Tab-separated table of C-alpha atoms in Angstrom:
chain	number	residue	atom	x	y	z
A	19	MET	CA	191.905	16.331	-234.781
A	20	ALA	CA	194.509	18.678	-237.023
A	21	CYS	CA	196.749	20.887	-235.146
A	22	ALA	CA	198.608	23.888	-236.857
A	23	VAL	CA	201.770	24.537	-235.238
A	24	LEU	CA	203.222	28.030	-236.085
A	25	ALA	CA	206.647	29.162	-234.540
A	26	ASN	CA	208.106	32.657	-234.567
A	27	GLU	CA	211.206	33.854	-236.087
A	28	GLN	CA	212.437	37.589	-237.476
A	29	PRO	CA	211.558	37.542	-241.085
A	30	ARG	CA	212.589	40.086	-243.484
A	31	ALA	CA	211.823	38.347	-247.047
A	32	ARG	CA	209.335	39.471	-249.635
A	33	GLY	CA	206.028	37.855	-249.152
A	34	PHE	CA	206.244	37.989	-245.238
A	35	VAL	CA	204.844	40.932	-243.339
A	36	MET	CA	205.561	41.007	-239.834
A	37	PRO	CA	202.344	40.800	-237.327
A	38	LYS	CA	201.290	43.984	-235.863
A	39	ILE	CA	199.934	42.107	-232.906
A	40	ARG	CA	202.575	42.574	-229.963
A	41	LYS	CA	203.978	39.206	-228.675
A	42	ALA	CA	205.316	40.129	-225.455
A	43	HIS	CA	203.273	37.458	-223.891
A	44	TYR	CA	205.534	34.540	-225.265
A	45	ARG	CA	208.560	36.418	-225.385
A	46	GLY	CA	211.755	36.228	-223.117
A	47	ALA	CA	213.394	33.756	-220.775
A	48	GLY	CA	210.482	34.081	-218.488
A	49	ALA	CA	207.819	32.731	-220.740
A	50	LYS	CA	206.065	29.564	-219.987
A	51	LYS	CA	206.977	26.930	-222.260
A	52	PRO	CA	204.437	23.996	-223.364
A	53	LEU	CA	204.737	21.282	-220.862
A	54	MET	CA	203.668	18.687	-223.118
A	55	LEU	CA	207.010	19.370	-225.172
A	56	MET	CA	209.471	19.451	-222.308
A	57	ALA	CA	209.919	16.112	-220.896
A	58	GLU	CA	209.924	14.267	-224.322
A	59	PRO	CA	213.681	12.920	-224.981
A	60	LEU	CA	214.976	13.746	-228.625
A	61	PRO	CA	216.131	11.181	-230.875
A	62	SER	CA	219.513	11.328	-232.434
A	63	PHE	CA	217.863	11.346	-235.806
A	64	TYR	CA	214.297	12.221	-237.252
A	65	ASP	CA	212.867	12.229	-240.638
A	66	ALA	CA	209.393	12.791	-241.487
A	67	ARG	CA	209.356	11.564	-245.158
A	68	SER	CA	210.325	8.165	-243.744
A	69	ASN	CA	206.822	8.184	-241.851
A	70	GLY	CA	204.869	9.875	-245.148
A	71	TRP	CA	204.062	13.114	-243.011
A	72	VAL	CA	205.127	15.367	-245.939
A	73	THR	CA	203.571	16.297	-248.904
A	74	SER	CA	204.945	17.103	-252.011
A	75	VAL	CA	206.927	20.454	-252.812
A	76	LYS	CA	204.969	23.269	-254.582
A	77	ASN	CA	205.502	26.519	-256.423
A	78	GLN	CA	204.283	29.899	-255.249
A	79	GLY	CA	205.502	31.450	-258.835
A	80	GLY	CA	205.323	35.070	-259.053
A	81	TYR	CA	203.193	35.923	-255.916
A	82	GLY	CA	204.331	36.615	-252.519
A	83	THR	CA	202.294	33.823	-250.725
A	84	CYS	CA	205.071	31.857	-249.031
A	85	TRP	CA	203.238	32.419	-245.635
A	86	ALA	CA	199.988	30.503	-247.172
A	87	PHE	CA	202.209	27.610	-248.442
A	88	GLY	CA	203.979	27.642	-245.047
A	89	ALA	CA	200.921	27.398	-243.121
A	90	CYS	CA	198.914	24.846	-245.175
A	91	GLY	CA	202.376	22.661	-245.562
A	92	ALA	CA	202.008	22.484	-241.944
A	93	LEU	CA	198.629	21.816	-241.733
A	94	GLU	CA	198.974	19.174	-244.286
A	95	SER	CA	201.653	17.514	-242.325
A	96	ALA	CA	199.822	17.590	-239.220
A	97	ILE	CA	196.609	16.046	-241.027
A	98	LEU	CA	198.871	12.949	-242.119
A	99	LYS	CA	200.614	12.562	-238.836
A	100	ALA	CA	197.050	12.149	-237.001
A	101	GLY	CA	196.361	9.566	-239.479
A	102	LEU	CA	193.040	11.118	-240.780
A	103	THR	CA	194.045	10.299	-244.529
A	104	ASN	CA	196.938	8.907	-246.598
A	105	ALA	CA	197.090	12.126	-249.580
A	106	VAL	CA	196.034	15.503	-248.752
A	107	ASP	CA	196.810	18.773	-250.750
A	108	LEU	CA	194.937	21.768	-249.326
A	109	SER	CA	194.229	25.005	-251.358
A	110	GLU	CA	196.905	27.961	-250.749
A	111	LYS	CA	194.727	30.105	-253.187
A	112	ASN	CA	191.734	29.832	-250.913
A	113	LEU	CA	193.341	31.104	-247.905
A	114	VAL	CA	195.154	33.931	-249.575
A	115	ASN	CA	191.780	35.010	-251.158
A	116	LEU	CA	189.678	34.572	-247.946
A	117	TRP	CA	192.110	35.376	-244.996
A	118	GLY	CA	190.162	38.367	-244.339
A	119	LEU	CA	191.895	41.736	-244.285
A	120	ALA	CA	189.391	44.190	-246.187
A	121	GLY	CA	191.331	46.045	-249.005
A	122	SER	CA	194.190	43.705	-248.595
A	123	HIS	CA	195.160	41.075	-251.194
A	124	GLY	CA	197.242	38.003	-249.587
A	125	ILE	CA	199.410	37.615	-252.814
A	126	HIS	CA	201.149	40.906	-251.617
A	127	GLY	CA	202.001	38.769	-248.266
A	128	GLY	CA	201.058	37.975	-244.973
A	129	ASP	CA	202.102	37.065	-241.819
A	130	SER	CA	201.882	34.101	-239.469
A	131	PHE	CA	198.700	35.216	-237.875
A	132	SER	CA	196.932	35.631	-241.432
A	133	PRO	CA	196.243	31.914	-241.601
A	134	LEU	CA	195.209	31.685	-237.915
A	135	GLY	CA	192.097	33.935	-238.413
A	136	TYR	CA	191.276	31.852	-241.586
A	137	LEU	CA	191.518	28.184	-240.492
A	138	THR	CA	190.395	28.729	-236.475
A	139	ARG	CA	187.062	30.571	-237.644
A	140	TRP	CA	186.476	27.474	-239.637
A	141	GLN	CA	186.323	29.110	-242.831
A	142	GLY	CA	188.994	26.843	-244.437
A	143	ALA	CA	190.904	24.680	-245.037
A	144	VAL	CA	189.673	23.416	-248.596
A	145	MET	CA	191.152	20.960	-251.089
A	146	GLU	CA	193.473	22.001	-253.897
A	147	SER	CA	191.131	20.269	-256.142
A	148	GLU	CA	188.286	22.883	-255.150
A	149	ASP	CA	190.290	26.155	-255.778
A	150	ARG	CA	193.361	25.720	-257.912
A	151	TYR	CA	196.360	27.990	-257.484
A	152	PRO	CA	197.412	29.672	-260.683
A	153	THR	CA	200.425	28.308	-262.497
A	154	SER	CA	201.588	31.495	-264.197
A	155	GLY	CA	200.842	35.645	-263.422
A	156	SER	CA	201.817	37.635	-260.922
A	157	SER	CA	198.999	40.206	-260.415
A	158	GLU	CA	195.774	40.040	-258.569
A	159	ALA	CA	193.739	39.798	-261.864
A	160	ALA	CA	195.703	36.770	-262.914
A	161	PHE	CA	195.484	35.128	-259.507
A	162	GLY	CA	191.706	35.124	-259.644
A	163	SER	CA	189.242	35.240	-256.804
A	164	SER	CA	188.059	32.203	-254.591
A	165	PRO	CA	184.516	30.972	-253.793
A	166	GLN	CA	183.681	30.309	-250.081
A	167	ILE	CA	183.575	26.390	-250.008
A	168	LEU	CA	182.509	24.197	-247.079
A	169	PRO	CA	185.995	23.080	-245.165
A	170	SER	CA	187.456	19.985	-245.902
A	171	TYR	CA	189.180	19.990	-242.721
A	172	TYR	CA	188.793	21.995	-239.311
A	173	VAL	CA	191.332	23.328	-237.085
A	174	ARG	CA	190.555	23.052	-233.165
A	175	LYS	CA	193.710	24.565	-232.026
A	176	ALA	CA	196.872	26.207	-232.599
A	177	ILE	CA	200.179	26.178	-231.105
A	178	LEU	CA	202.375	29.243	-230.709
A	179	LEU	CA	205.839	28.309	-229.611
A	180	PRO	CA	207.849	30.925	-227.865
A	181	GLU	CA	210.518	32.969	-229.947
A	182	ARG	CA	214.140	31.245	-229.707
A	183	MET	CA	216.514	33.091	-227.335
A	184	SER	CA	219.503	32.055	-229.442
A	185	VAL	CA	220.649	30.234	-232.620
A	186	THR	CA	220.938	26.988	-230.782
A	187	ASP	CA	217.683	27.096	-229.050
A	188	ASN	CA	215.847	24.699	-230.751
A	189	ASP	CA	214.946	21.873	-228.672
A	190	PHE	CA	210.861	23.204	-228.553
A	191	MET	CA	210.874	23.352	-232.315
A	192	LYS	CA	212.251	19.699	-232.435
A	193	ARG	CA	210.269	18.584	-229.636
A	194	ALA	CA	206.795	20.340	-232.017
A	195	LEU	CA	208.184	18.487	-234.945
A	196	LEU	CA	207.988	14.958	-233.581
A	197	LYS	CA	204.725	15.537	-231.588
A	198	TYR	CA	202.707	17.570	-234.656
A	199	GLY	CA	204.355	16.996	-237.840
A	200	ALA	CA	205.627	20.239	-239.666
A	201	LEU	CA	205.912	23.632	-238.568
A	202	PHE	CA	205.228	27.152	-239.972
A	203	VAL	CA	208.312	29.089	-239.287
A	204	ASN	CA	209.456	32.449	-240.791
A	205	TYR	CA	213.061	32.638	-241.718
A	206	TYR	CA	215.466	35.223	-243.791
A	207	SER	CA	216.732	33.938	-246.977
A	208	GLY	CA	218.920	36.965	-248.293
A	209	TYR	CA	220.742	37.274	-251.577
A	210	GLU	CA	223.227	39.401	-252.905
A	211	LYS	CA	222.614	42.253	-255.730
A	212	GLY	CA	223.487	41.042	-259.278
A	213	ALA	CA	223.950	37.172	-258.084
A	214	THR	CA	221.915	34.645	-260.066
C-alpha cells in the first residue's frame, strides 16, 4: 500500500496556488493530531537517502509544476519505503494534464489538493516512461497532452498533517517522514528583484 503524505504551509511562490477549500477542520491548537504519530520517539539523526527512499532530482523547466513534482516525489518515496520496488519514476506530466479542473492547465500552477483527486480516484500514478515530461518550452503547446493510461500505482489513503502553530512546531512532520517517507510541503522561496 502506498501513502501520499501532504503537509500544509502558507506558500506564495509561482507555480503553487492556494487551495480554495476551507481547512478549518485541521487548524488550530484544538485540532486532533494523528495518534499513530504521537508516541514514536524521534531519532537524533535521520537521512532517507541512506535507506534508498529518495528518487533522483528532477527539473520542472519553465513550467509552474512544482506542485506535481512535490506530489510525485512524496509518492515515489512512500513506494520505496513500503518496499514495493527498488526504483520508481512517476510521470509528473500525466498528473499535470489529467488532474481534473476543466478549463485550467496545470502548467500554470496547482495546489496541495490537486494531486489528491487524480491519485485517489485511481486515475494515476503512471510511470514517467509512459508519459515523459518535456525537456524544453514553457507553453501549453510545448508541454503537450497526455493519454489516459492504466495506473502503475494506486493510492489508497492520504494523510493531511495539521498546520504548524509556529516555526518550531515540526515534530509531526518529522514523525511523518519517519513513518511514510517524503512529504509534500509548501514553502515560500523569495528572491530580491535584480538578484541573480
